[in-house]
Backbone as ProteinMPNN parsed JSONL, in Angstrom:
{"seq_chain_A": "MNTTNPYAQAGWQTWPPTTPEPPTFGALPYTGTVSSPNWISIAYETADGDVLDCTLRTPSNKAVYEVATEILDDAKTATTFSRSDGRLFAKIEWNDDGGNFVEIQGVLPRRDVLQWVRCPREEMSGTRVIRVAAHSYTFERHRETIYMYHDPDLSQSVELLAKFYREHDSPVLDVTPKSITEFERLHFSAINGYD", "coords_chain_A": {"N_chain_A": [[72.575, 126.189, 123.514], [76.432, 124.891, 123.182], [76.825, 121.743, 121.143], [79.601, 120.716, 120.692], [81.506, 121.919, 122.397], [81.76, 121.001, 125.176], [82.55, 122.936, 127.627], [80.786, 125.142, 126.815], [78.293, 124.727, 128.023], [78.585, 125.388, 130.738], [78.627, 127.879, 130.146], [80.701, 129.201, 129.09], [82.394, 130.735, 126.339], [82.736, 129.282, 122.617], [85.372, 129.516, 121.319], [86.874, 130.725, 118.264], [88.349, 128.556, 115.668], [91.854, 128.252, 115.413], [94.511, 129.053, 113.939], [97.019, 126.025, 113.861], [99.851, 125.515, 115.66], [103.327, 125.316, 115.805], [104.856, 122.167, 117.276], [105.068, 121.391, 120.946], [108.073, 122.705, 122.381], [109.27, 122.604, 120.002], [109.975, 119.535, 119.072], [109.188, 117.714, 117.677], [109.028, 117.752, 113.504], [107.434, 120.54, 112.296], [105.883, 121.564, 109.749], [103.751, 123.651, 109.354], [100.568, 124.336, 107.447], [99.276, 123.072, 104.688], [97.891, 123.051, 101.791], [95.833, 120.528, 99.861], [97.36, 119.176, 97.204], [95.753, 119.346, 93.788], [94.679, 117.127, 92.803], [94.236, 114.536, 89.902], [92.613, 112.223, 88.797], [93.097, 109.087, 87.685], [91.576, 106.717, 85.746], [91.558, 103.265, 85.554], [90.553, 100.912, 82.707], [89.062, 98.047, 82.856], [88.767, 94.628, 81.219], [88.828, 92.279, 83.181], [90.066, 92.879, 85.56], [92.809, 93.183, 85.515], [95.331, 95.42, 85.807], [97.584, 94.831, 83.435], [96.631, 94.96, 81.14], [94.962, 97.196, 79.821], [92.839, 100.196, 79.595], [94.172, 103.638, 80.762], [92.001, 106.088, 81.75], [91.262, 109.755, 81.655], [89.636, 111.908, 83.788], [87.308, 113.297, 82.306], [86.691, 111.093, 80.726], [88.143, 110.527, 79.062], [90.566, 108.333, 76.681], [94.113, 107.807, 77.724], [96.297, 106.06, 77.48], [96.837, 103.125, 76.435], [97.284, 100.049, 77.728], [99.046, 96.613, 77.283], [99.628, 93.458, 77.692], [101.136, 90.607, 76.531], [101.768, 87.045, 75.331], [105.49, 86.023, 74.649], [107.485, 83.609, 73.697], [107.706, 80.954, 75.306], [108.782, 81.513, 77.914], [109.047, 84.394, 77.753], [107.631, 87.435, 78.838], [105.364, 90.462, 77.151], [104.957, 93.614, 78.315], [102.98, 96.661, 76.859], [103.029, 100.099, 76.453], [100.906, 102.18, 75.449], [100.136, 105.286, 73.479], [97.611, 107.452, 73.237], [96.707, 107.472, 70.737], [97.753, 105.363, 69.281], [100.991, 105.044, 68.953], [103.96, 104.016, 70.577], [105.253, 103.895, 73.544], [106.266, 102.596, 75.856], [108.253, 99.87, 77.136], [107.879, 97.106, 78.765], [109.746, 93.56, 79.618], [109.25, 90.805, 80.523], [110.539, 88.026, 81.986], [110.733, 84.505, 82.892], [113.173, 83.37, 83.473], [114.419, 85.352, 85.088], [116.479, 88.903, 84.316], [114.778, 90.259, 83.501], [113.131, 93.301, 81.304], [113.079, 96.674, 80.789], [112.501, 99.953, 78.923], [111.478, 103.07, 77.727], [110.393, 104.681, 75.185], [112.972, 107.213, 73.669], [113.338, 108.092, 76.272], [114.599, 106.338, 77.889], [116.993, 104.299, 77.392], [116.478, 100.486, 76.662], [116.777, 98.217, 79.499], [118.096, 96.842, 81.618], [115.993, 95.952, 84.657], [116.874, 95.488, 87.26], [118.998, 97.485, 87.527], [117.719, 100.038, 86.609], [115.935, 100.541, 88.819], [116.32, 100.577, 92.238], [116.679, 99.534, 95.652], [117.288, 101.527, 98.374], [117.235, 100.708, 100.922], [117.989, 97.772, 102.9], [116.756, 97.42, 104.95], [114.088, 98.761, 104.524], [111.661, 97.776, 102.789], [109.688, 98.458, 101.33], [110.256, 100.386, 99.929], [111.348, 102.195, 96.907], [113.683, 103.089, 94.434], [113.967, 105.057, 91.685], [115.53, 106.077, 88.422], [115.401, 108.629, 86.236], [116.737, 109.925, 83.143], [118.207, 113.128, 84.8], [116.945, 112.724, 87.107], [115.575, 111.693, 90.063], [113.477, 109.365, 91.395], [111.344, 108.223, 94.056], [109.895, 105.448, 95.221], [106.901, 104.293, 97.202], [105.778, 102.396, 99.646], [102.279, 102.492, 101.062], [100.852, 101.179, 104.304], [98.252, 100.56, 101.544], [98.684, 101.618, 99.57], [100.682, 102.975, 97.027], [102.948, 105.052, 97.009], [103.818, 108.121, 94.893], [107.506, 110.14, 94.959], [108.992, 112.924, 94.225], [112.183, 112.802, 94.072], [114.366, 115.801, 95.206], [116.93, 117.839, 94.81], [119.065, 119.201, 96.957], [118.139, 122.028, 97.772], [116.103, 121.441, 97.775], [112.338, 120.622, 99.172], [110.841, 117.315, 99.592], [108.679, 115.75, 97.488], [105.494, 114.913, 96.632], [103.924, 113.432, 94.254], [102.439, 111.385, 92.946], [99.915, 109.081, 93.169], [98.68, 105.352, 93.992], [96.269, 103.185, 94.575], [93.29, 101.436, 95.676], [90.1, 101.485, 94.992], [86.93, 100.808, 95.67], [87.494, 98.132, 94.794], [89.22, 98.902, 92.404], [91.557, 100.056, 90.484], [93.32, 102.726, 91.28], [95.293, 105.815, 89.789], [96.13, 108.811, 91.32], [97.237, 111.872, 90.381], [99.612, 114.717, 90.418], [99.137, 118.151, 88.716], [101.007, 118.854, 88.429], [103.392, 117.089, 88.167], [102.299, 115.563, 85.676], [103.214, 117.799, 83.814], [105.866, 117.704, 84.664], [106.516, 114.765, 84.063], [105.917, 115.484, 80.752], [107.776, 117.096, 80.49], [110.181, 116.581, 80.797], [110.037, 113.945, 79.075], [109.993, 115.195, 76.24], [112.163, 116.628, 77.186], [114.41, 114.628, 76.758], [114.076, 113.272, 74.462], [114.276, 115.26, 72.411], [117.569, 115.589, 73.415], [117.752, 117.231, 74.771], [118.59, 117.993, 78.833]], "CA_chain_A": [[73.437, 125.178, 123.915], [76.824, 123.95, 121.778], [76.844, 119.974, 121.663], [80.735, 120.52, 120.033], [82.238, 122.64, 123.347], [81.255, 120.714, 126.291], [82.546, 123.923, 128.263], [79.526, 125.863, 126.863], [77.014, 124.267, 129.427], [78.342, 126.396, 131.308], [78.638, 129.777, 129.868], [81.905, 129.482, 128.189], [82.525, 130.916, 124.594], [83.361, 128.506, 121.848], [86.27, 129.7, 120.426], [87.021, 130.121, 116.659], [89.565, 127.805, 115.719], [93.232, 129.133, 115.204], [95.934, 128.206, 112.673], [98.162, 124.892, 114.143], [100.916, 126.153, 116.37], [104.688, 124.13, 115.789], [104.832, 121.011, 118.945], [106.003, 122.083, 121.971], [109.502, 122.848, 122.376], [110.242, 121.805, 118.364], [110.328, 118.277, 119.65], [108.343, 117.425, 116.163], [108.928, 118.729, 113.085], [106.823, 120.97, 111.698], [105.51, 122.123, 107.914], [102.616, 124.486, 109.074], [99.385, 124.182, 107.123], [99.687, 123.266, 103.629], [96.444, 122.356, 101.336], [96.145, 119.643, 99.246], [97.628, 119.529, 95.838], [94.565, 119.208, 93.131], [94.273, 115.331, 92.434], [93.982, 114.187, 88.677], [92.48, 110.709, 88.978], [93.531, 108.407, 86.139], [90.93, 105.349, 85.866], [91.894, 101.544, 84.695], [89.488, 100.659, 82.94], [89.958, 96.51, 82.695], [87.814, 93.676, 81.731], [88.651, 91.632, 83.975], [90.28, 93.699, 86.898], [94.383, 93.359, 85.287], [96.052, 96.434, 85.413], [98.369, 94.835, 82.557], [95.676, 94.975, 79.882], [93.835, 97.854, 80.324], [93.056, 101.551, 79.412], [94.193, 104.366, 81.256], [91.095, 107.679, 81.362], [90.885, 110.679, 82.465], [88.154, 111.781, 84.349], [86.075, 112.902, 80.891], [86.77, 109.182, 80.3], [89.11, 110.302, 77.277], [91.413, 107.292, 76.87], [94.997, 108.232, 77.654], [97.498, 105.257, 77.219], [96.19, 101.977, 76.337], [98.359, 99.011, 78.191], [98.901, 95.507, 76.819], [100.347, 92.262, 77.793], [101.343, 89.232, 75.424], [103.065, 85.618, 76.01], [106.38, 85.931, 73.456], [107.524, 82.549, 73.653], [107.442, 79.864, 76.711], [109.775, 82.31, 78.63], [109.308, 85.809, 78.064], [106.295, 88.382, 78.467], [105.806, 92.231, 77.115], [103.724, 94.459, 78.498], [103.679, 97.421, 76.795], [102.704, 101.224, 77.156], [101.243, 103.101, 74.256], [99.784, 106.198, 73.703], [96.372, 107.076, 73.157], [97.06, 107.334, 68.959], [98.596, 104.185, 69.276], [102.382, 105.079, 69.172], [104.373, 102.883, 71.76], [105.725, 104.799, 74.651], [107.465, 101.945, 77.219], [107.981, 98.265, 77.039], [108.824, 95.967, 79.775], [110.077, 92.475, 78.892], [109.673, 89.822, 81.853], [111.698, 86.355, 81.85], [110.369, 83.498, 83.63], [113.808, 83.237, 84.077], [115.335, 86.644, 85.065], [116.662, 89.639, 83.009], [113.737, 91.374, 83.071], [113.724, 94.576, 80.675], [112.66, 98.27, 80.811], [112.471, 100.503, 78.146], [110.754, 104.216, 77.385], [110.748, 105.262, 74.313], [113.101, 108.7, 73.735], [113.459, 108.766, 77.503], [115.784, 105.125, 79.077], [117.492, 102.81, 76.894], [116.267, 98.974, 76.951], [117.962, 97.8, 80.199], [117.655, 95.333, 82.858], [115.1, 96.236, 85.482], [117.964, 95.954, 88.176], [119.599, 98.755, 87.218], [117.148, 100.906, 86.818], [115.071, 100.547, 90.67], [117.0, 100.218, 93.632], [116.213, 99.704, 97.364], [118.175, 102.258, 98.826], [117.906, 100.56, 102.469], [117.834, 96.644, 103.125], [115.244, 97.354, 105.913], [113.022, 99.509, 104.127], [111.498, 96.666, 101.729], [108.37, 99.145, 100.951], [110.627, 101.537, 99.017], [112.232, 101.905, 95.787], [114.298, 104.516, 93.901], [114.189, 105.034, 89.988], [116.414, 107.235, 88.351], [115.366, 108.826, 84.548], [117.479, 111.003, 83.041], [118.832, 113.237, 85.327], [116.22, 112.796, 88.032], [115.463, 110.451, 90.917], [111.758, 108.65, 91.999], [111.024, 107.124, 95.123], [108.021, 105.123, 95.096], [107.114, 104.023, 98.917], [104.165, 101.841, 99.525], [102.472, 102.465, 103.004], [99.643, 100.195, 103.736], [97.483, 99.934, 100.58], [98.535, 103.24, 98.632], [102.038, 103.043, 96.698], [103.441, 106.922, 96.592], [105.721, 108.305, 94.119], [107.758, 111.359, 94.742], [110.429, 113.347, 93.475], [114.098, 113.646, 94.981], [114.664, 116.974, 94.504], [118.206, 118.474, 95.324], [118.783, 120.078, 98.321], [117.349, 122.77, 98.352], [114.076, 121.695, 97.269], [111.529, 119.451, 99.896], [110.241, 116.234, 99.118], [107.151, 116.429, 96.569], [104.715, 114.384, 96.572], [103.613, 113.26, 92.865], [101.851, 110.672, 92.775], [99.66, 108.178, 94.153], [98.073, 104.581, 93.499], [95.509, 102.342, 95.581], [92.163, 100.87, 95.311], [88.777, 102.346, 95.653], [85.826, 99.645, 95.503], [88.055, 96.861, 94.185], [89.202, 99.354, 90.87], [92.786, 100.409, 90.916], [93.236, 104.275, 91.162], [96.31, 106.616, 90.312], [95.979, 109.943, 91.491], [98.491, 112.295, 89.878], [99.394, 116.258, 90.655], [99.161, 118.821, 87.626], [102.932, 119.515, 88.407], [103.132, 115.128, 87.79], [101.641, 115.834, 84.34], [103.874, 118.802, 83.266], [107.16, 117.384, 84.536], [106.532, 114.395, 82.864], [106.023, 115.946, 79.268], [108.989, 118.179, 79.585], [111.39, 115.001, 80.736], [110.297, 113.302, 77.605], [110.37, 116.539, 75.422], [113.931, 117.259, 76.427], [115.129, 113.394, 76.498], [113.813, 113.496, 72.807], [115.364, 116.773, 72.171], [118.525, 115.551, 73.401], [118.148, 118.274, 76.721], [118.936, 117.487, 80.392]], "C_chain_A": [[74.78, 124.318, 123.068], [77.586, 122.637, 122.105], [78.532, 119.921, 120.971], [81.786, 120.957, 121.561], [81.549, 122.002, 124.617], [81.409, 121.74, 127.768], [81.379, 124.714, 127.82], [78.181, 125.917, 127.697], [77.133, 124.847, 130.566], [78.629, 127.969, 131.253], [79.661, 129.642, 128.37], [81.908, 129.904, 126.656], [83.042, 129.871, 124.026], [84.493, 129.654, 121.122], [86.705, 129.279, 119.113], [88.147, 129.364, 116.685], [90.763, 129.045, 114.73], [93.574, 128.371, 114.141], [96.389, 126.925, 113.537], [99.164, 125.831, 114.511], [101.8, 125.22, 116.137], [104.467, 123.621, 117.005], [105.527, 121.798, 119.489], [107.117, 122.012, 121.884], [110.555, 122.357, 121.069], [110.462, 120.755, 118.681], [109.668, 117.61, 118.041], [108.61, 118.204, 115.321], [107.572, 119.242, 112.771], [106.882, 122.249, 110.464], [104.293, 123.296, 107.828], [101.743, 123.891, 107.617], [99.554, 124.44, 105.626], [98.436, 122.84, 102.945], [96.739, 121.464, 100.179], [96.511, 119.91, 97.717], [96.338, 119.101, 94.932], [95.344, 118.022, 92.244], [94.048, 115.469, 90.922], [93.485, 112.664, 89.123], [92.359, 109.985, 87.681], [92.717, 106.762, 86.444], [91.285, 104.248, 85.157], [90.605, 101.529, 84.351], [90.318, 99.42, 81.874], [88.564, 96.009, 82.505], [87.567, 92.822, 82.732], [89.722, 91.876, 85.595], [92.051, 93.596, 86.537], [94.475, 94.271, 84.73], [96.759, 96.049, 83.971], [97.879, 94.489, 81.207], [94.562, 95.927, 80.397], [93.487, 99.421, 79.746], [92.973, 102.141, 80.434], [93.261, 105.857, 80.863], [91.136, 108.299, 82.317], [89.689, 110.835, 83.334], [87.031, 112.219, 83.849], [86.112, 111.74, 80.407], [87.605, 110.025, 78.976], [90.458, 109.445, 77.844], [93.125, 108.276, 76.757], [95.986, 107.42, 76.968], [96.783, 103.882, 77.501], [97.706, 100.505, 77.277], [97.813, 97.617, 77.94], [100.077, 94.732, 77.046], [100.183, 91.229, 76.881], [102.584, 88.425, 75.742], [103.859, 86.116, 74.565], [106.229, 85.319, 72.778], [106.824, 82.201, 74.995], [107.95, 80.624, 78.065], [109.701, 83.3, 78.976], [107.329, 86.032, 77.624], [106.62, 89.842, 78.107], [104.471, 92.597, 77.353], [104.099, 96.236, 77.882], [102.542, 98.812, 76.799], [102.724, 101.945, 75.866], [100.209, 103.92, 74.391], [98.241, 106.175, 72.793], [95.759, 106.924, 71.115], [97.825, 106.347, 68.678], [100.235, 104.298, 69.346], [102.901, 104.291, 70.686], [105.047, 103.474, 72.258], [106.818, 103.992, 75.656], [107.034, 100.668, 76.443], [108.638, 97.721, 78.295], [108.792, 94.467, 79.214], [110.552, 91.75, 80.508], [109.791, 88.37, 81.552], [111.414, 86.175, 82.927], [112.037, 83.616, 84.317], [114.994, 83.908, 85.022], [115.691, 87.628, 84.098], [115.279, 89.855, 82.835], [114.099, 92.847, 82.561], [112.718, 95.855, 80.292], [112.923, 99.028, 79.486], [111.149, 101.553, 78.262], [111.167, 105.115, 76.578], [111.287, 106.72, 74.121], [113.998, 109.003, 75.222], [115.049, 107.466, 78.066], [115.473, 104.297, 77.966], [117.137, 101.412, 77.046], [117.587, 99.311, 77.811], [117.33, 97.219, 81.189], [117.245, 96.432, 84.075], [115.977, 96.677, 86.876], [118.756, 97.038, 88.137], [119.12, 100.094, 86.758], [116.468, 101.027, 88.183], [115.942, 99.717, 91.347], [116.824, 100.038, 94.7], [117.724, 100.211, 98.218], [118.551, 101.849, 100.542], [117.036, 98.769, 102.351], [116.346, 96.37, 104.089], [114.178, 98.03, 105.492], [112.33, 99.024, 102.553], [110.394, 97.506, 100.825], [108.831, 100.49, 99.94], [111.426, 101.089, 97.829], [112.589, 102.687, 94.879], [114.638, 103.812, 92.847], [115.205, 106.324, 89.25], [115.814, 107.308, 86.302], [115.957, 110.022, 83.878], [118.275, 111.535, 83.955], [118.043, 113.274, 87.454], [115.545, 111.623, 88.498], [113.985, 110.635, 91.39], [111.987, 107.702, 92.816], [109.471, 107.053, 95.065], [108.066, 104.331, 96.713], [105.202, 103.462, 98.938], [104.034, 101.585, 101.498], [101.055, 101.929, 102.934], [98.88, 99.586, 102.256], [97.586, 100.651, 99.743], [100.017, 103.002, 98.465], [102.13, 104.696, 96.41], [104.268, 107.004, 95.884], [105.871, 110.137, 94.575], [108.761, 111.87, 94.685], [111.607, 113.825, 94.617], [114.144, 114.43, 94.785], [116.102, 116.921, 95.179], [118.037, 118.858, 96.435], [119.005, 121.141, 99.034], [116.14, 122.577, 97.793], [113.676, 120.666, 98.526], [111.052, 118.461, 98.774], [108.786, 116.674, 98.773], [106.721, 115.26, 96.317], [103.927, 114.485, 94.836], [102.416, 112.427, 91.984], [101.348, 109.115, 93.353], [98.908, 106.825, 93.572], [97.438, 103.59, 94.518], [94.429, 101.999, 94.631], [90.98, 101.31, 95.485], [87.656, 101.046, 94.794], [86.566, 98.815, 94.144], [88.909, 97.483, 93.013], [90.629, 100.005, 91.159], [92.634, 102.059, 90.684], [94.71, 104.833, 90.691], [95.681, 107.834, 89.864], [97.26, 110.707, 91.168], [98.057, 113.833, 89.828], [99.292, 116.768, 89.381], [100.487, 118.815, 87.378], [103.383, 118.103, 87.791], [103.394, 115.588, 86.046], [102.886, 116.75, 83.565], [105.517, 118.369, 83.405], [107.368, 116.223, 83.849], [106.71, 114.894, 81.87], [107.136, 116.597, 79.467], [110.074, 117.161, 80.253], [111.13, 114.499, 80.085], [110.324, 114.205, 76.399], [112.165, 116.627, 75.211], [114.76, 115.788, 76.503], [114.972, 113.046, 75.018], [114.531, 114.226, 72.077], [116.738, 116.431, 72.168], [118.72, 116.694, 74.314], [118.488, 117.368, 77.667], [119.93, 116.517, 80.47]], "O_chain_A": [[74.505, 123.317, 122.406], [78.506, 122.416, 122.892], [78.755, 118.752, 120.658], [82.791, 120.272, 121.749], [80.64, 122.696, 125.071], [80.721, 121.551, 128.772], [80.797, 125.067, 128.846], [77.359, 126.806, 127.921], [76.22, 124.948, 131.386], [78.782, 128.865, 132.083], [79.458, 129.87, 127.177], [81.301, 129.189, 125.858], [83.881, 129.286, 124.711], [84.097, 130.571, 120.402], [86.899, 128.127, 118.727], [88.929, 129.448, 117.632], [90.651, 129.989, 113.948], [93.087, 127.371, 113.614], [95.463, 126.96, 114.348], [99.381, 126.839, 113.838], [101.328, 124.084, 116.194], [103.959, 124.329, 117.874], [106.322, 122.631, 119.054], [107.464, 121.076, 121.163], [111.727, 121.991, 120.984], [111.691, 120.698, 118.66], [110.415, 116.726, 117.621], [108.614, 119.388, 115.658], [106.599, 118.508, 112.939], [107.53, 123.285, 110.318], [103.888, 123.797, 106.779], [102.279, 123.097, 106.844], [99.862, 125.544, 105.177], [97.776, 122.107, 103.681], [97.788, 121.603, 99.55], [95.956, 120.818, 97.097], [95.719, 118.251, 95.573], [96.224, 118.046, 91.383], [93.64, 116.58, 90.585], [94.224, 112.047, 89.89], [91.595, 110.305, 86.77], [93.172, 105.878, 87.17], [91.291, 104.397, 83.935], [89.661, 101.881, 85.059], [91.191, 99.414, 81.006], [87.542, 96.411, 83.061], [86.449, 92.561, 83.176], [89.937, 91.027, 86.46], [92.7, 94.021, 87.493], [94.067, 94.466, 83.585], [96.582, 96.943, 83.144], [98.511, 93.89, 80.337], [93.598, 95.653, 81.111], [94.578, 99.764, 79.291], [92.132, 101.792, 81.262], [93.611, 106.617, 79.96], [91.096, 107.938, 83.493], [88.875, 109.933, 83.533], [85.933, 111.951, 84.336], [85.343, 111.483, 79.48], [87.242, 109.733, 77.836], [91.139, 109.634, 78.852], [93.313, 109.184, 75.948], [96.547, 107.877, 75.972], [96.257, 103.587, 78.575], [98.922, 100.479, 77.083], [96.654, 97.278, 78.181], [101.227, 95.067, 76.759], [99.055, 90.978, 76.454], [103.717, 88.7, 76.139], [103.236, 86.502, 73.576], [105.573, 85.408, 71.74], [105.891, 82.74, 75.591], [107.506, 80.302, 79.167], [110.038, 83.635, 80.112], [106.444, 85.521, 76.939], [107.633, 90.442, 78.466], [103.378, 92.22, 76.931], [105.062, 96.913, 78.242], [101.363, 98.626, 77.1], [103.716, 102.299, 75.229], [99.324, 103.638, 75.199], [97.829, 105.319, 72.011], [94.769, 106.435, 70.569], [98.633, 106.472, 67.757], [100.721, 103.352, 69.967], [102.182, 104.099, 71.667], [105.883, 103.907, 71.464], [107.854, 104.467, 76.121], [106.137, 100.401, 75.643], [109.786, 97.944, 78.678], [107.904, 94.149, 78.423], [111.503, 91.93, 81.268], [109.009, 87.743, 80.837], [111.548, 86.945, 83.878], [112.172, 83.908, 85.505], [116.005, 83.402, 85.509], [115.298, 87.39, 82.956], [114.758, 89.494, 81.78], [114.991, 93.534, 83.059], [111.737, 95.798, 79.551], [113.84, 98.474, 78.879], [110.059, 101.192, 78.707], [111.939, 106.048, 76.8], [110.456, 107.61, 74.302], [114.943, 109.779, 75.365], [116.163, 107.795, 78.475], [114.423, 103.775, 77.592], [117.831, 101.037, 77.991], [118.622, 99.937, 77.582], [116.13, 97.183, 81.46], [117.89, 97.432, 84.39], [115.891, 97.76, 87.454], [119.163, 97.374, 89.249], [119.846, 101.066, 86.551], [116.701, 102.166, 88.588], [116.246, 98.54, 91.149], [116.733, 101.232, 94.987], [118.746, 99.602, 98.533], [119.475, 102.26, 101.244], [115.91, 98.554, 101.9], [115.391, 95.596, 104.017], [113.172, 97.879, 106.185], [112.421, 99.648, 101.496], [110.263, 97.192, 99.642], [108.096, 101.309, 99.387], [112.009, 100.013, 97.694], [111.608, 103.158, 94.304], [115.197, 102.724, 92.714], [115.426, 107.401, 89.804], [115.837, 106.423, 85.447], [115.525, 111.132, 84.191], [119.211, 110.798, 84.264], [118.511, 113.676, 88.519], [115.047, 110.748, 87.791], [113.426, 111.692, 91.685], [112.583, 106.644, 92.614], [108.489, 107.787, 94.961], [109.09, 103.899, 97.242], [104.108, 103.856, 98.536], [104.676, 101.127, 102.443], [100.26, 102.064, 102.004], [98.928, 98.4, 101.927], [96.692, 100.617, 98.897], [100.697, 102.829, 99.477], [101.399, 105.344, 95.661], [105.311, 106.351, 95.887], [105.022, 111.029, 94.58], [109.698, 111.231, 95.164], [111.789, 114.682, 95.482], [113.921, 114.429, 93.575], [116.385, 116.048, 95.999], [116.928, 118.892, 96.969], [119.564, 121.395, 100.101], [115.32, 123.413, 97.415], [114.562, 119.909, 98.923], [110.911, 118.641, 97.564], [108.012, 117.461, 99.319], [107.483, 114.463, 95.771], [103.475, 115.535, 94.38], [101.799, 112.655, 90.944], [102.077, 108.239, 93.819], [98.386, 107.096, 92.491], [98.222, 103.169, 95.368], [94.409, 102.112, 93.405], [90.892, 101.631, 96.67], [87.709, 100.606, 93.646], [86.286, 98.869, 92.946], [89.488, 96.574, 92.418], [90.722, 100.522, 92.273], [91.802, 102.5, 89.892], [95.57, 104.207, 91.31], [95.057, 108.097, 88.837], [98.321, 110.274, 91.619], [96.97, 114.299, 89.486], [99.34, 115.845, 88.567], [101.019, 118.775, 86.268], [103.805, 118.23, 86.641], [104.442, 115.846, 85.455], [103.463, 116.169, 82.645], [106.325, 118.606, 82.507], [108.26, 116.26, 83.002], [107.923, 114.96, 81.673], [107.715, 116.772, 78.395], [111.137, 117.398, 79.679], [112.18, 113.914, 79.82], [110.836, 113.657, 75.423], [112.972, 116.667, 74.282], [115.956, 115.927, 76.248], [115.919, 112.487, 74.463], [115.322, 113.864, 71.206], [117.371, 116.779, 71.172], [119.861, 117.068, 74.584], [118.668, 116.168, 77.457], [120.27, 116.068, 81.564]]}, "name": "protein", "num_of_chains": 1, "seq": "MNTTNPYAQAGWQTWPPTTPEPPTFGALPYTGTVSSPNWISIAYETADGDVLDCTLRTPSNKAVYEVATEILDDAKTATTFSRSDGRLFAKIEWNDDGGNFVEIQGVLPRRDVLQWVRCPREEMSGTRVIRVAAHSYTFERHRETIYMYHDPDLSQSVELLAKFYREHDSPVLDVTPKSITEFERLHFSAINGYD"}
């Protein structure tokens, strides 16, 4: 007797699983079956759980970035992102009285965060869009996870590149291999004057 098919008790056969069919009458969008991308998990190693003072590590435990935050004076704090070889990659300046700034070496000159990050619609408070070089990326919060999508041109579909969430009270960043390739291409082309 088959316990997963109640009709098997009456002698009916259990049919093999089939590929999913599109929704009835096309009322819902259908994208077919798409296998999940291979995710690379980046772990945050931190003494006190603060992601603004941590080391980002690959699954093989290789340190790839150091994140450090320091108070510069009474009203300013700076968070720096350095590569594993110690070279500065990016910097965020936090000011108590407004005017927060972001800079990505060779990619994004120092500018006010509000000029870089925008909210596309007032009612979508969990969505933000950033523009780097000629590319736009959308960050969207859904429940306890922040998703990062590449905003393509009209000929392509939206593509999930990364997700940030907590697992067992530790922050985790999952990225696709393509997002790493895109990041390296973007950084290389901006430094060398392409794109």
